[in-house]
Amino acid sequence: MCYCPCPCPRIRTVPPFSYRTFQCCTRTPPGPPRLPVFRRKRCPCRSQFRMYFLRGDIPICRNYARAGGRPRKFIQWQVPPEKLDFQRYLPLFFEGLCETTFPYREFARNGVRDMISKAREKQLLCCLPMLILPAKRALNTKDPDVIIATLRALQQLVQAGPWVGPALVPYYRQLLPVMNMFKPVNCNIGGHIDFQGGHRLGDVINETLMVLERTGGKDAYLNIKYMVPTYESCVHNR
């Protein structure tokens, strides 16, 4: 903006940090554009999970049965989860974690929870490398709801057996960059009551890092600290 007393019929745009910025009737262009680091990425219109579900290849359906006094499950398994091929179906359910549309979102999240709870440790170790890319794709959407659902699935995964956590340590470089980005995303509410307890992104990320450190063995903290420098150990700092 020009503050000179003379009339300015036309304001000229000049490059910043040059001698012409001191001239009359000049202005500098606005600052550099803001980088879309935290912008949510659009998910594909049809994920592989949705495609296989609509085609009828996934043996689940909506559970409409009423359970007297007890919360009913969202999905009903046409085949028991423990009898399925985990190397085929568990990566498909992890693909569905990036879904944000009802009911595919609930089908994928409840399916991941049920399959991990029914799986043996050997089955999870065999299909663990195939879960990294879908989990990374879900985290890279930068949607807080999708990130929280993926982190909950990872927590349940590493707690399913004593050897699953150490087996996940080599894949920290694929999973932790998004956690490092969103870890400071939190708010200080002071002395007020937190009605979103357990659903804030920064708290869930910190909780997930603590679970990874406890279950990842002796090398877990060094790998977490390398990718998330602001993380403080919950084991060595007691």
Short mmCIF file of C-alpha atoms in Angstrom, two decimals:
data_model
loop_
_atom_site.label_atom_id
_atom_site.label_comp_id
_atom_site.label_asym_id
_atom_site.label_seq_id
_atom_site.Cartn_x
_atom_site.Cartn_y
_atom_site.Cartn_z
CA MET A 1 0.00 0.00 0.00
CA CYS A 2 1.29 3.40 -0.92
CA TYR A 3 1.34 6.11 1.77
CA CYS A 4 2.74 8.95 -0.32
CA PRO A 5 0.74 12.24 -0.48
CA CYS A 6 0.64 12.32 -4.27
CA PRO A 7 -2.32 10.78 -6.12
CA CYS A 8 -1.68 7.22 -7.22
CA PRO A 9 -3.66 6.40 -10.34
CA ARG A 10 -1.92 3.05 -10.72
CA ILE A 11 -0.03 0.96 -8.21
CA ARG A 12 2.91 -1.00 -9.62
CA THR A 13 3.84 -4.44 -8.35
CA VAL A 14 7.57 -4.77 -7.78
CA PRO A 15 9.67 -7.74 -6.64
CA PRO A 16 10.31 -7.88 -2.91
CA PHE A 17 13.73 -7.15 -1.35
CA SER A 18 14.67 -4.79 -4.16
CA TYR A 19 15.43 -1.05 -4.31
CA ARG A 20 12.15 -0.44 -6.15
CA THR A 21 10.18 -1.17 -2.98
CA PHE A 22 11.23 2.30 -1.72
CA GLN A 23 9.79 4.02 -4.76
CA CYS A 24 6.45 5.73 -4.84
CA CYS A 25 3.24 4.00 -5.91
CA THR A 26 4.62 0.49 -5.56
CA ARG A 27 3.61 -2.63 -3.73
CA THR A 28 5.04 -6.08 -3.25
CA PRO A 29 3.19 -9.30 -4.14
CA PRO A 30 1.67 -11.34 -1.33
CA GLY A 31 3.78 -13.90 0.49
CA PRO A 32 4.41 -17.42 -0.71
CA PRO A 33 1.40 -19.73 -0.80
CA ARG A 34 0.73 -21.85 2.22
CA LEU A 35 1.90 -25.41 1.75
CA PRO A 36 -0.96 -27.94 1.94
CA VAL A 37 0.87 -30.17 4.41
CA PHE A 38 -2.14 -30.85 6.62
CA ARG A 39 -4.72 -30.81 3.84
CA ARG A 40 -6.85 -33.95 3.62
CA LYS A 41 -6.29 -36.04 0.56
CA ARG A 42 -9.21 -37.33 -1.38
CA CYS A 43 -9.65 -41.07 -1.14
CA PRO A 44 -10.29 -43.05 -4.31
CA CYS A 45 -13.95 -43.31 -5.19
CA ARG A 46 -13.90 -47.10 -5.01
CA SER A 47 -11.35 -48.82 -2.82
CA GLN A 48 -10.48 -52.45 -3.34
CA PHE A 49 -12.38 -53.33 -0.19
CA ARG A 50 -15.56 -51.74 -1.52
CA MET A 51 -15.13 -53.39 -4.91
CA TYR A 52 -14.70 -56.87 -3.42
CA PHE A 53 -17.55 -56.29 -0.96
CA LEU A 54 -20.01 -55.23 -3.66
CA ARG A 55 -18.95 -58.20 -5.75
CA GLY A 56 -19.76 -60.54 -2.88
CA ASP A 57 -16.25 -61.89 -2.31
CA ILE A 58 -16.12 -60.89 1.37
CA PRO A 59 -18.29 -63.16 3.56
CA ILE A 60 -19.89 -60.47 5.74
CA CYS A 61 -23.27 -58.78 5.90
CA ARG A 62 -25.11 -56.27 8.07
CA ASN A 63 -26.33 -57.66 11.38
CA TYR A 64 -29.93 -56.61 12.00
CA ALA A 65 -30.64 -59.13 14.74
CA ARG A 66 -31.54 -57.75 18.13
CA ALA A 67 -29.62 -58.82 21.21
CA GLY A 68 -31.67 -58.36 24.35
CA GLY A 69 -29.98 -55.76 26.51
CA ARG A 70 -26.57 -56.26 24.89
CA PRO A 71 -24.99 -54.12 22.19
CA ARG A 72 -25.23 -56.05 18.95
CA LYS A 73 -22.33 -56.30 16.53
CA PHE A 74 -22.47 -54.29 13.36
CA ILE A 75 -21.46 -57.10 11.01
CA GLN A 76 -22.40 -60.74 10.80
CA TRP A 77 -19.85 -63.23 9.53
CA GLN A 78 -21.16 -65.81 7.09
CA VAL A 79 -17.91 -67.74 7.65
CA PRO A 80 -16.14 -67.65 11.04
CA PRO A 81 -13.16 -65.26 10.86
CA GLU A 82 -10.72 -67.83 12.19
CA LYS A 83 -11.42 -70.07 9.18
CA LEU A 84 -10.61 -67.42 6.58
CA ASP A 85 -7.37 -66.94 4.70
CA PHE A 86 -5.76 -64.10 6.63
CA GLN A 87 -3.21 -63.35 3.92
CA ARG A 88 -6.07 -62.54 1.56
CA TYR A 89 -8.80 -60.99 3.68
CA LEU A 90 -6.96 -59.05 6.40
CA PRO A 91 -5.10 -56.80 3.88
CA LEU A 92 -8.46 -56.18 2.19
CA PHE A 93 -9.98 -54.99 5.45
CA PHE A 94 -6.96 -52.75 6.03
CA GLU A 95 -7.56 -51.33 2.55
CA GLY A 96 -11.03 -50.37 3.73
CA LEU A 97 -9.73 -48.28 6.64
CA CYS A 98 -9.45 -45.30 4.30
CA GLU A 99 -13.20 -45.47 3.59
CA THR A 100 -15.24 -42.56 4.91
CA THR A 101 -18.62 -43.62 3.51
CA PHE A 102 -21.25 -45.50 5.45
CA PRO A 103 -21.54 -48.52 5.68
CA TYR A 104 -18.17 -49.47 4.15
CA ARG A 105 -16.33 -47.59 6.88
CA GLU A 106 -18.02 -49.62 9.65
CA PHE A 107 -17.62 -52.88 7.74
CA ALA A 108 -13.87 -52.37 7.38
CA ARG A 109 -13.20 -51.22 10.94
CA ASN A 110 -15.30 -53.90 12.60
CA GLY A 111 -13.86 -56.53 10.28
CA VAL A 112 -10.29 -55.59 11.20
CA ARG A 113 -11.16 -55.73 14.88
CA ASP A 114 -12.83 -59.14 14.64
CA MET A 115 -10.15 -60.74 12.48
CA ILE A 116 -7.26 -59.61 14.67
CA SER A 117 -9.06 -60.80 17.82
CA LYS A 118 -9.59 -64.27 16.29
CA ALA A 119 -6.19 -64.63 14.61
CA ARG A 120 -3.28 -66.65 15.86
CA GLU A 121 0.08 -64.98 16.17
CA LYS A 122 1.58 -67.05 13.37
CA GLN A 123 -1.16 -65.91 10.99
CA LEU A 124 -0.53 -62.25 11.82
CA LEU A 125 3.21 -62.62 11.32
CA CYS A 126 2.68 -64.17 7.89
CA CYS A 127 0.45 -61.36 6.62
CA LEU A 128 2.17 -58.47 8.44
CA PRO A 129 4.23 -57.25 5.42
CA MET A 130 1.03 -57.04 3.36
CA LEU A 131 -0.61 -54.74 5.93
CA ILE A 132 2.01 -51.98 5.80
CA LEU A 133 1.08 -50.45 2.45
CA PRO A 134 -2.69 -50.25 3.18
CA ALA A 135 -2.00 -48.80 6.63
CA LYS A 136 0.40 -46.25 5.16
CA ARG A 137 -2.15 -45.30 2.51
CA ALA A 138 -4.80 -44.78 5.17
CA LEU A 139 -2.46 -42.63 7.29
CA ASN A 140 -1.46 -40.52 4.29
CA THR A 141 -5.07 -39.46 3.71
CA LYS A 142 -4.48 -37.03 6.64
CA ASP A 143 -8.10 -37.40 7.66
CA PRO A 144 -8.18 -37.35 11.51
CA ASP A 145 -10.99 -39.90 11.69
CA VAL A 146 -9.19 -42.30 9.33
CA ILE A 147 -5.86 -41.82 11.13
CA ILE A 148 -7.42 -42.59 14.53
CA ALA A 149 -9.10 -45.75 13.18
CA THR A 150 -5.80 -46.91 11.64
CA LEU A 151 -3.88 -46.24 14.85
CA ARG A 152 -6.44 -48.21 16.87
CA ALA A 153 -5.99 -51.12 14.46
CA LEU A 154 -2.20 -50.94 14.82
CA GLN A 155 -2.51 -50.92 18.62
CA GLN A 156 -4.65 -54.05 18.54
CA LEU A 157 -2.27 -55.64 16.04
CA VAL A 158 0.91 -55.26 18.10
CA GLN A 159 -0.87 -56.40 21.27
CA ALA A 160 -2.13 -59.61 19.65
CA GLY A 161 1.11 -61.48 20.37
CA PRO A 162 4.58 -60.99 21.87
CA TRP A 163 6.34 -61.29 18.53
CA VAL A 164 4.15 -59.02 16.45
CA GLY A 165 5.49 -55.79 17.97
CA PRO A 166 9.20 -56.56 17.26
CA ALA A 167 8.27 -57.68 13.74
CA LEU A 168 6.70 -54.27 13.08
CA VAL A 169 9.83 -52.29 14.05
CA PRO A 170 11.45 -52.43 10.55
CA TYR A 171 8.34 -50.75 9.11
CA TYR A 172 8.39 -47.71 11.40
CA ARG A 173 9.85 -45.56 8.62
CA GLN A 174 6.70 -46.11 6.57
CA LEU A 175 4.21 -45.59 9.39
CA LEU A 176 5.65 -42.93 11.70
CA PRO A 177 6.15 -39.85 9.45
CA VAL A 178 2.46 -38.96 9.60
CA MET A 179 2.50 -39.44 13.38
CA ASN A 180 5.44 -37.06 13.62
CA MET A 181 3.51 -34.50 11.59
CA PHE A 182 0.28 -34.63 13.60
CA LYS A 183 1.69 -35.30 17.08
CA PRO A 184 1.68 -31.58 18.08
CA VAL A 185 -1.92 -31.22 16.85
CA ASN A 186 -3.55 -30.94 20.24
CA CYS A 187 -5.24 -28.30 22.31
CA ASN A 188 -4.88 -27.23 25.91
CA ILE A 189 -8.30 -26.97 27.55
CA GLY A 190 -6.96 -25.92 30.93
CA GLY A 191 -9.22 -26.92 33.80
CA HIS A 192 -12.23 -27.73 31.65
CA ILE A 193 -13.70 -31.19 31.12
CA ASP A 194 -12.54 -33.04 28.03
CA PHE A 195 -15.65 -34.55 26.46
CA GLN A 196 -13.58 -35.93 23.56
CA GLY A 197 -11.24 -37.97 25.70
CA GLY A 198 -9.58 -40.67 23.64
CA HIS A 199 -10.68 -39.10 20.36
CA ARG A 200 -8.14 -36.29 20.00
CA LEU A 201 -5.57 -36.98 17.32
CA GLY A 202 -2.53 -35.90 19.34
CA ASP A 203 -3.53 -38.06 22.32
CA VAL A 204 -4.16 -41.14 20.17
CA ILE A 205 -0.80 -40.73 18.42
CA ASN A 206 1.03 -40.44 21.74
CA GLU A 207 -0.82 -43.48 23.07
CA THR A 208 0.06 -45.46 19.95
CA LEU A 209 3.75 -44.57 20.24
CA MET A 210 3.75 -45.73 23.84
CA VAL A 211 2.16 -49.05 22.86
CA LEU A 212 4.71 -49.50 20.06
CA GLU A 213 7.57 -48.87 22.49
CA ARG A 214 6.26 -51.31 25.08
CA THR A 215 5.65 -54.10 22.58
CA GLY A 216 8.50 -53.45 20.14
CA GLY A 217 11.41 -54.71 22.18
CA LYS A 218 14.75 -53.11 22.91
CA ASP A 219 15.15 -51.43 19.50
CA ALA A 220 11.70 -49.86 19.42
CA TYR A 221 12.56 -46.66 21.28
CA LEU A 222 15.58 -45.83 19.10
CA ASN A 223 13.56 -46.27 15.92
CA ILE A 224 10.65 -44.23 17.28
CA LYS A 225 12.98 -41.46 18.45
CA TYR A 226 14.64 -41.35 15.04
CA MET A 227 11.31 -40.77 13.27
CA VAL A 228 9.53 -38.76 16.02
CA PRO A 229 12.20 -36.63 17.77
CA THR A 230 9.71 -35.07 20.21
CA TYR A 231 8.67 -38.40 21.66
CA GLU A 232 9.70 -39.11 25.26
CA SER A 233 10.09 -42.68 26.40
CA CYS A 234 7.48 -44.18 28.71
CA VAL A 235 9.81 -47.02 29.72
CA HIS A 236 13.22 -45.42 30.30
CA ASN A 237 11.94 -42.19 31.90
CA ARG A 238 10.10 -43.71 34.84
#
